[in-house]
Amino acid sequence: MEAEKKPPAVSDVGAWAMNVVSSVGIIMANKQLMSSSGYAFSFATTLTGFHFTVTALVGWISNATGYSVSKHVPLWELVWFSLVANTSITGMNLSLMLNSVGFYQISKLSMIPVVCLMEWVLNSKHYTTKVISAVVVVAAGVGICTVTDVEVNAKGFICACVAVFCTSLQQITIGSFQKKYNIGSFELLSKTAPIQAVSLIILGPFADYYLNGRWLLNYNFSTGATFFILLSCSLAVFCNMSQYLCIGRFSATSFQVLGHMKTVCVLILGWVLFDSALTVKNILGMLLAVMGMVVYSWAVEAEKKAAAPIPRNKSDMLDDSEEVPLKARVGGLPPSDLEEGEMKS
């Protein structure tokens, strides 16, 4: 008898909850850390390097204590993945700097169809009409409640395209690596985080200087700023872990669609905590987005059930001996011998 598979340490709902809570928490912490009314820490790329440094440290401790097992992944694939991921981060920051907030939100929404297209091209994945319709509803709802002014220029458009492409490719690759090398989400994160940490710590300050004209070494690290940096790094561990977990269990498309629940939560918390304006347009857009997410979840489950193999009938699952009527097994004789005995008599 085969050994029973151990249940996952984190349930599907728990993985999504971890991602939403940690993502929303890190956005709130970073808003306090980076806003001019807060601590004005305007070094987003370097901060991401800090995030991966702490994540790599947690991964190293986990491997050292035997909580997780390290599996082999070719170094060149890890370097390639880290290059794509870091280009995604830098491209997003440049897109936000060069374009309006409205166009930045549109570029983030465009990741949904781009991920769908790339999964179709790379993994031959097909989507039902119900799934596509739900994706359109989610994108429309999030667009209504987030997109305001839209201004774009040539440099900003190129940066946005690079960011969308690299982010979509990164998320698809996370799932592909886990299946290809039979590696868990946290084990894979433990291997990619150190490479991303080193590269972002080295290159991050230069990217941030280009973005805002300020050097990290000239920043005054107050007690409050240090506290929020540590809080942001702690939340980033759970955010990164849950991202790998969700994509590994589901798909990059599901992560993009259902991940927009974070956008809805951020808008609501911004209204509650920071007195941000919440208009009727925002509320209608959020309701439409949530409705689309519910329909998407239902459509994906329906698709899974339709693709599941139909169980065989009970009579089909009986072996040959069980198919023989009981009275035909008199004296333990097989059917052929019994028939010969009847013929002889």
mmCIF file of N, CA, C and O in Angstrom, residues 142-207:
data_model
loop_
_atom_site.group_PDB
_atom_site.id
_atom_site.type_symbol
_atom_site.label_atom_id
_atom_site.label_comp_id
_atom_site.label_asym_id
_atom_site.label_seq_id
_atom_site.Cartn_x
_atom_site.Cartn_y
_atom_site.Cartn_z
ATOM 1 N N VAL A 142 -11.760 46.609 -11.540
ATOM 2 C CA VAL A 142 -10.567 47.227 -10.958
ATOM 3 C C VAL A 142 -10.205 48.502 -11.712
ATOM 4 O O VAL A 142 -9.784 49.502 -11.116
ATOM 5 N N GLY A 143 -10.385 48.474 -13.031
ATOM 6 C CA GLY A 143 -10.104 49.668 -13.824
ATOM 7 C C GLY A 143 -11.002 50.829 -13.449
ATOM 8 O O GLY A 143 -10.547 51.980 -13.342
ATOM 9 N N ILE A 144 -12.277 50.561 -13.224
ATOM 10 C CA ILE A 144 -13.225 51.617 -12.864
ATOM 11 C C ILE A 144 -12.851 52.263 -11.537
ATOM 12 O O ILE A 144 -12.922 53.492 -11.388
ATOM 13 N N CYS A 145 -12.421 51.459 -10.559
ATOM 14 C CA CYS A 145 -12.163 52.015 -9.229
ATOM 15 C C CYS A 145 -10.733 52.518 -9.033
ATOM 16 O O CYS A 145 -10.434 53.115 -7.994
ATOM 17 N N THR A 146 -9.822 52.297 -9.992
ATOM 18 C CA THR A 146 -8.438 52.749 -9.790
ATOM 19 C C THR A 146 -7.939 53.725 -10.852
ATOM 20 O O THR A 146 -7.121 54.594 -10.551
ATOM 21 N N VAL A 147 -8.392 53.581 -12.080
ATOM 22 C CA VAL A 147 -7.850 54.400 -13.160
ATOM 23 C C VAL A 147 -8.520 55.771 -13.175
ATOM 24 O O VAL A 147 -9.745 55.872 -13.236
ATOM 25 N N THR A 148 -7.706 56.815 -13.090
ATOM 26 C CA THR A 148 -8.222 58.193 -13.150
ATOM 27 C C THR A 148 -7.595 58.894 -14.341
ATOM 28 O O THR A 148 -8.037 58.728 -15.469
ATOM 29 N N ASP A 149 -6.570 59.683 -14.097
ATOM 30 C CA ASP A 149 -5.889 60.371 -15.192
ATOM 31 C C ASP A 149 -4.969 59.394 -15.906
ATOM 32 O O ASP A 149 -4.372 58.522 -15.289
ATOM 33 N N VAL A 150 -4.880 59.538 -17.212
ATOM 34 C CA VAL A 150 -4.031 58.656 -18.009
ATOM 35 C C VAL A 150 -3.119 59.510 -18.874
ATOM 36 O O VAL A 150 -3.561 60.159 -19.817
ATOM 37 N N GLU A 151 -1.842 59.508 -18.524
ATOM 38 C CA GLU A 151 -0.832 60.219 -19.309
ATOM 39 C C GLU A 151 0.326 59.273 -19.549
ATOM 40 O O GLU A 151 0.742 58.552 -18.650
ATOM 41 N N VAL A 152 0.834 59.266 -20.761
ATOM 42 C CA VAL A 152 1.897 58.340 -21.111
ATOM 43 C C VAL A 152 2.858 59.015 -22.078
ATOM 44 O O VAL A 152 2.469 59.911 -22.836
ATOM 45 N N ASN A 153 4.131 58.590 -22.028
ATOM 46 C CA ASN A 153 5.128 59.059 -22.986
ATOM 47 C C ASN A 153 5.894 57.854 -23.498
ATOM 48 O O ASN A 153 5.694 56.728 -23.028
ATOM 49 N N ALA A 154 6.764 58.087 -24.463
ATOM 50 C CA ALA A 154 7.454 56.976 -25.127
ATOM 51 C C ALA A 154 8.299 56.164 -24.148
ATOM 52 O O ALA A 154 8.217 54.928 -24.108
ATOM 53 N N LYS A 155 9.112 56.857 -23.321
ATOM 54 C CA LYS A 155 9.962 56.141 -22.366
ATOM 55 C C LYS A 155 9.121 55.373 -21.353
ATOM 56 O O LYS A 155 9.398 54.219 -21.034
ATOM 57 N N GLY A 156 8.085 56.022 -20.849
ATOM 58 C CA GLY A 156 7.212 55.377 -19.871
ATOM 59 C C GLY A 156 6.497 54.173 -20.447
ATOM 60 O O GLY A 156 6.327 53.156 -19.766
ATOM 61 N N PHE A 157 6.079 54.277 -21.715
ATOM 62 C CA PHE A 157 5.378 53.170 -22.360
ATOM 63 C C PHE A 157 6.302 51.963 -22.522
ATOM 64 O O PHE A 157 5.903 50.821 -22.268
ATOM 65 N N ILE A 158 7.561 52.212 -22.912
ATOM 66 C CA ILE A 158 8.529 51.120 -23.074
ATOM 67 C C ILE A 158 8.801 50.452 -21.724
ATOM 68 O O ILE A 158 8.827 49.220 -21.618
ATOM 69 N N CYS A 159 8.991 51.262 -20.675
ATOM 70 C CA CYS A 159 9.237 50.704 -19.339
ATOM 71 C C CYS A 159 8.050 49.873 -18.859
ATOM 72 O O CYS A 159 8.220 48.806 -18.261
ATOM 73 N N ALA A 160 6.843 50.361 -19.138
ATOM 74 C CA ALA A 160 5.640 49.625 -18.732
ATOM 75 C C ALA A 160 5.553 48.291 -19.468
ATOM 76 O O ALA A 160 5.223 47.258 -18.857
ATOM 77 N N CYS A 161 5.853 48.284 -20.760
ATOM 78 C CA CYS A 161 5.805 47.041 -21.540
ATOM 79 C C CYS A 161 6.824 46.028 -21.026
ATOM 80 O O CYS A 161 6.511 44.838 -20.882
ATOM 81 N N VAL A 162 8.046 46.505 -20.748
ATOM 82 C CA VAL A 162 9.080 45.614 -20.211
ATOM 83 C C VAL A 162 8.657 45.059 -18.860
ATOM 84 O O VAL A 162 8.820 43.867 -18.574
ATOM 85 N N ALA A 163 8.095 45.932 -18.004
ATOM 86 C CA ALA A 163 7.670 45.502 -16.665
ATOM 87 C C ALA A 163 6.560 44.470 -16.741
ATOM 88 O O ALA A 163 6.594 43.454 -16.030
ATOM 89 N N VAL A 164 5.574 44.693 -17.587
ATOM 90 C CA VAL A 164 4.447 43.756 -17.717
ATOM 91 C C VAL A 164 4.930 42.410 -18.253
ATOM 92 O O VAL A 164 4.555 41.342 -17.735
ATOM 93 N N PHE A 165 5.771 42.439 -19.270
ATOM 94 C CA PHE A 165 6.280 41.195 -19.857
ATOM 95 C C PHE A 165 7.095 40.401 -18.838
ATOM 96 O O PHE A 165 6.891 39.190 -18.659
ATOM 97 N N CYS A 166 8.024 41.075 -18.137
ATOM 98 C CA CYS A 166 8.904 40.381 -17.194
ATOM 99 C C CYS A 166 8.132 39.872 -15.975
ATOM 100 O O CYS A 166 8.403 38.771 -15.482
ATOM 101 N N THR A 167 7.171 40.662 -15.494
ATOM 102 C CA THR A 167 6.369 40.218 -14.348
ATOM 103 C C THR A 167 5.546 38.994 -14.709
ATOM 104 O O THR A 167 5.460 38.026 -13.935
ATOM 105 N N SER A 168 4.934 39.015 -15.884
ATOM 106 C CA SER A 168 4.127 37.872 -16.330
ATOM 107 C C SER A 168 4.992 36.634 -16.510
ATOM 108 O O SER A 168 4.631 35.528 -16.072
ATOM 109 N N LEU A 169 6.167 36.802 -17.135
ATOM 110 C CA LEU A 169 7.078 35.680 -17.351
ATOM 111 C C LEU A 169 7.593 35.135 -16.023
ATOM 112 O O LEU A 169 7.705 33.915 -15.840
ATOM 113 N N GLN A 170 7.879 36.023 -15.074
ATOM 114 C CA GLN A 170 8.364 35.594 -13.761
ATOM 115 C C GLN A 170 7.326 34.719 -13.053
ATOM 116 O O GLN A 170 7.654 33.660 -12.512
ATOM 117 N N GLN A 171 6.077 35.153 -13.082
ATOM 118 C CA GLN A 171 5.034 34.410 -12.368
ATOM 119 C C GLN A 171 4.763 33.055 -13.019
ATOM 120 O O GLN A 171 4.522 32.070 -12.320
ATOM 121 N N ILE A 172 4.811 32.987 -14.329
ATOM 122 C CA ILE A 172 4.629 31.706 -15.010
ATOM 123 C C ILE A 172 5.800 30.766 -14.717
ATOM 124 O O ILE A 172 5.630 29.559 -14.504
ATOM 125 N N THR A 173 7.021 31.338 -14.660
ATOM 126 C CA THR A 173 8.219 30.535 -14.414
ATOM 127 C C THR A 173 8.211 29.940 -13.014
ATOM 128 O O THR A 173 8.719 28.832 -12.800
ATOM 129 N N ILE A 174 7.641 30.647 -12.032
ATOM 130 C CA ILE A 174 7.567 30.118 -10.666
ATOM 131 C C ILE A 174 6.837 28.777 -10.659
ATOM 132 O O ILE A 174 7.310 27.795 -10.081
ATOM 133 N N GLY A 175 5.674 28.742 -11.313
ATOM 134 C CA GLY A 175 4.919 27.497 -11.382
ATOM 135 C C GLY A 175 5.638 26.433 -12.196
ATOM 136 O O GLY A 175 5.637 25.243 -11.830
ATOM 137 N N SER A 176 6.284 26.831 -13.279
ATOM 138 C CA SER A 176 6.979 25.871 -14.136
ATOM 139 C C SER A 176 8.159 25.225 -13.411
ATOM 140 O O SER A 176 8.374 24.013 -13.517
ATOM 141 N N PHE A 177 8.922 26.024 -12.667
ATOM 142 C CA PHE A 177 10.064 25.491 -11.921
ATOM 143 C C PHE A 177 9.622 24.483 -10.860
ATOM 144 O O PHE A 177 10.264 23.456 -10.657
ATOM 145 N N GLN A 178 8.515 24.795 -10.167
ATOM 146 C CA GLN A 178 8.057 23.891 -9.114
ATOM 147 C C GLN A 178 7.664 22.536 -9.682
ATOM 148 O O GLN A 178 7.904 21.499 -9.062
ATOM 149 N N LYS A 179 7.058 22.539 -10.860
ATOM 150 C CA LYS A 179 6.670 21.272 -11.491
ATOM 151 C C LYS A 179 7.876 20.584 -12.128
ATOM 152 O O LYS A 179 8.029 19.363 -12.026
ATOM 153 N N LYS A 180 8.742 21.347 -12.752
ATOM 154 C CA LYS A 180 9.883 20.782 -13.474
ATOM 155 C C LYS A 180 10.863 20.103 -12.528
ATOM 156 O O LYS A 180 11.373 19.006 -12.824
ATOM 157 N N TYR A 181 11.146 20.736 -11.384
ATOM 158 C CA TYR A 181 12.145 20.207 -10.463
ATOM 159 C C TYR A 181 11.525 19.593 -9.209
ATOM 160 O O TYR A 181 12.255 19.255 -8.276
ATOM 161 N N ASN A 182 10.191 19.472 -9.210
ATOM 162 C CA ASN A 182 9.491 18.874 -8.062
ATOM 163 C C ASN A 182 9.949 19.508 -6.750
ATOM 164 O O ASN A 182 10.327 18.813 -5.792
ATOM 165 N N ILE A 183 9.923 20.808 -6.718
ATOM 166 C CA ILE A 183 10.430 21.561 -5.580
ATOM 167 C C ILE A 183 9.299 22.371 -4.962
ATOM 168 O O ILE A 183 8.412 22.866 -5.671
ATOM 169 N N GLY A 184 9.291 22.481 -3.650
ATOM 170 C CA GLY A 184 8.259 23.230 -2.950
ATOM 171 C C GLY A 184 8.415 24.726 -3.132
ATOM 172 O O GLY A 184 9.473 25.218 -3.541
ATOM 173 N N SER A 185 7.352 25.447 -2.821
ATOM 174 C CA SER A 185 7.359 26.897 -3.019
ATOM 175 C C SER A 185 8.419 27.585 -2.168
ATOM 176 O O SER A 185 9.179 28.426 -2.649
ATOM 177 N N PHE A 186 8.501 27.217 -0.880
ATOM 178 C CA PHE A 186 9.467 27.866 -0.001
ATOM 179 C C PHE A 186 10.901 27.464 -0.354
ATOM 180 O O PHE A 186 11.825 28.285 -0.261
ATOM 181 N N GLU A 187 11.106 26.208 -0.771
ATOM 182 C CA GLU A 187 12.446 25.763 -1.167
ATOM 183 C C GLU A 187 12.926 26.531 -2.400
ATOM 184 O O GLU A 187 14.088 26.917 -2.479
ATOM 185 N N LEU A 188 12.025 26.751 -3.364
ATOM 186 C CA LEU A 188 12.390 27.522 -4.554
ATOM 187 C C LEU A 188 12.689 28.970 -4.186
ATOM 188 O O LEU A 188 13.669 29.564 -4.660
ATOM 189 N N LEU A 189 11.859 29.553 -3.324
ATOM 190 C CA LEU A 189 12.085 30.929 -2.878
ATOM 191 C C LEU A 189 13.425 31.056 -2.164
ATOM 192 O O LEU A 189 14.142 32.054 -2.330
ATOM 193 N N SER A 190 13.799 30.038 -1.376
ATOM 194 C CA SER A 190 15.068 30.067 -0.656
ATOM 195 C C SER A 190 16.260 30.067 -1.606
ATOM 196 O O SER A 190 17.349 30.544 -1.240
ATOM 197 N N LYS A 191 16.065 29.543 -2.811
ATOM 198 C CA LYS A 191 17.159 29.515 -3.790
ATOM 199 C C LYS A 191 17.239 30.794 -4.625
ATOM 200 O O LYS A 191 18.336 31.227 -5.014
ATOM 201 N N THR A 192 16.092 31.388 -4.921
ATOM 202 C CA THR A 192 16.111 32.599 -5.751
ATOM 203 C C THR A 192 16.356 33.868 -4.934
ATOM 204 O O THR A 192 16.941 34.824 -5.439
ATOM 205 N N ALA A 193 15.931 33.879 -3.667
ATOM 206 C CA ALA A 193 16.034 35.096 -2.846
ATOM 207 C C ALA A 193 17.470 35.588 -2.674
ATOM 208 O O ALA A 193 17.720 36.808 -2.781
ATOM 209 N N PRO A 194 18.463 34.720 -2.382
ATOM 210 C CA PRO A 194 19.828 35.247 -2.205
ATOM 211 C C PRO A 194 20.379 35.944 -3.433
ATOM 212 O O PRO A 194 21.045 36.986 -3.320
ATOM 213 N N ILE A 195 20.089 35.390 -4.627
ATOM 214 C CA ILE A 195 20.604 36.007 -5.857
ATOM 215 C C ILE A 195 19.946 37.366 -6.071
ATOM 216 O O ILE A 195 20.613 38.360 -6.415
ATOM 217 N N GLN A 196 18.626 37.438 -5.861
ATOM 218 C CA GLN A 196 17.933 38.713 -6.011
ATOM 219 C C GLN A 196 18.387 39.713 -4.963
ATOM 220 O O GLN A 196 18.514 40.908 -5.247
ATOM 221 N N ALA A 197 18.637 39.240 -3.751
ATOM 222 C CA ALA A 197 19.067 40.137 -2.671
ATOM 223 C C ALA A 197 20.410 40.787 -3.006
ATOM 224 O O ALA A 197 20.558 42.016 -2.909
ATOM 225 N N VAL A 198 21.379 39.977 -3.402
ATOM 226 C CA VAL A 198 22.720 40.507 -3.697
ATOM 227 C C VAL A 198 22.673 41.503 -4.845
ATOM 228 O O VAL A 198 23.239 42.605 -4.770
ATOM 229 N N SER A 199 21.976 41.129 -5.920
ATOM 230 C CA SER A 199 21.934 42.004 -7.099
ATOM 231 C C SER A 199 21.197 43.311 -6.814
ATOM 232 O O SER A 199 21.619 44.390 -7.261
ATOM 233 N N LEU A 200 20.097 43.249 -6.037
ATOM 234 C CA LEU A 200 19.336 44.467 -5.751
ATOM 235 C C LEU A 200 20.037 45.358 -4.732
ATOM 236 O O LEU A 200 19.943 46.593 -4.814
ATOM 237 N N ILE A 201 20.744 44.766 -3.780
ATOM 238 C CA ILE A 201 21.492 45.569 -2.811
ATOM 239 C C ILE A 201 22.619 46.329 -3.512
ATOM 240 O O ILE A 201 22.926 47.486 -3.176
ATOM 241 N N ILE A 202 23.233 45.694 -4.508
ATOM 242 C CA ILE A 202 24.336 46.336 -5.237
ATOM 243 C C ILE A 202 23.821 47.379 -6.226
ATOM 244 O O ILE A 202 24.317 48.517 -6.274
ATOM 245 N N LEU A 203 22.823 47.014 -7.019
ATOM 246 C CA LEU A 203 22.341 47.900 -8.089
ATOM 247 C C LEU A 203 21.206 48.817 -7.647
ATOM 248 O O LEU A 203 20.966 49.850 -8.286
ATOM 249 N N GLY A 204 20.510 48.449 -6.565
ATOM 250 C CA GLY A 204 19.352 49.216 -6.113
ATOM 251 C C GLY A 204 19.626 50.692 -5.838
ATOM 252 O O GLY A 204 18.875 51.560 -6.302
ATOM 253 N N PRO A 205 20.685 51.018 -5.081
ATOM 254 C CA PRO A 205 20.957 52.436 -4.805
ATOM 255 C C PRO A 205 21.160 53.280 -6.062
ATOM 256 O O PRO A 205 20.745 54.448 -6.107
ATOM 257 N N PHE A 206 21.782 52.696 -7.099
ATOM 258 C CA PHE A 206 21.978 53.439 -8.347
ATOM 259 C C PHE A 206 20.648 53.644 -9.074
ATOM 260 O O PHE A 206 20.397 54.728 -9.627
ATOM 261 N N ALA A 207 19.809 52.608 -9.072
ATOM 262 C CA ALA A 207 18.487 52.748 -9.689
ATOM 263 C C ALA A 207 17.651 53.784 -8.953
ATOM 264 O O ALA A 207 16.965 54.609 -9.577
#
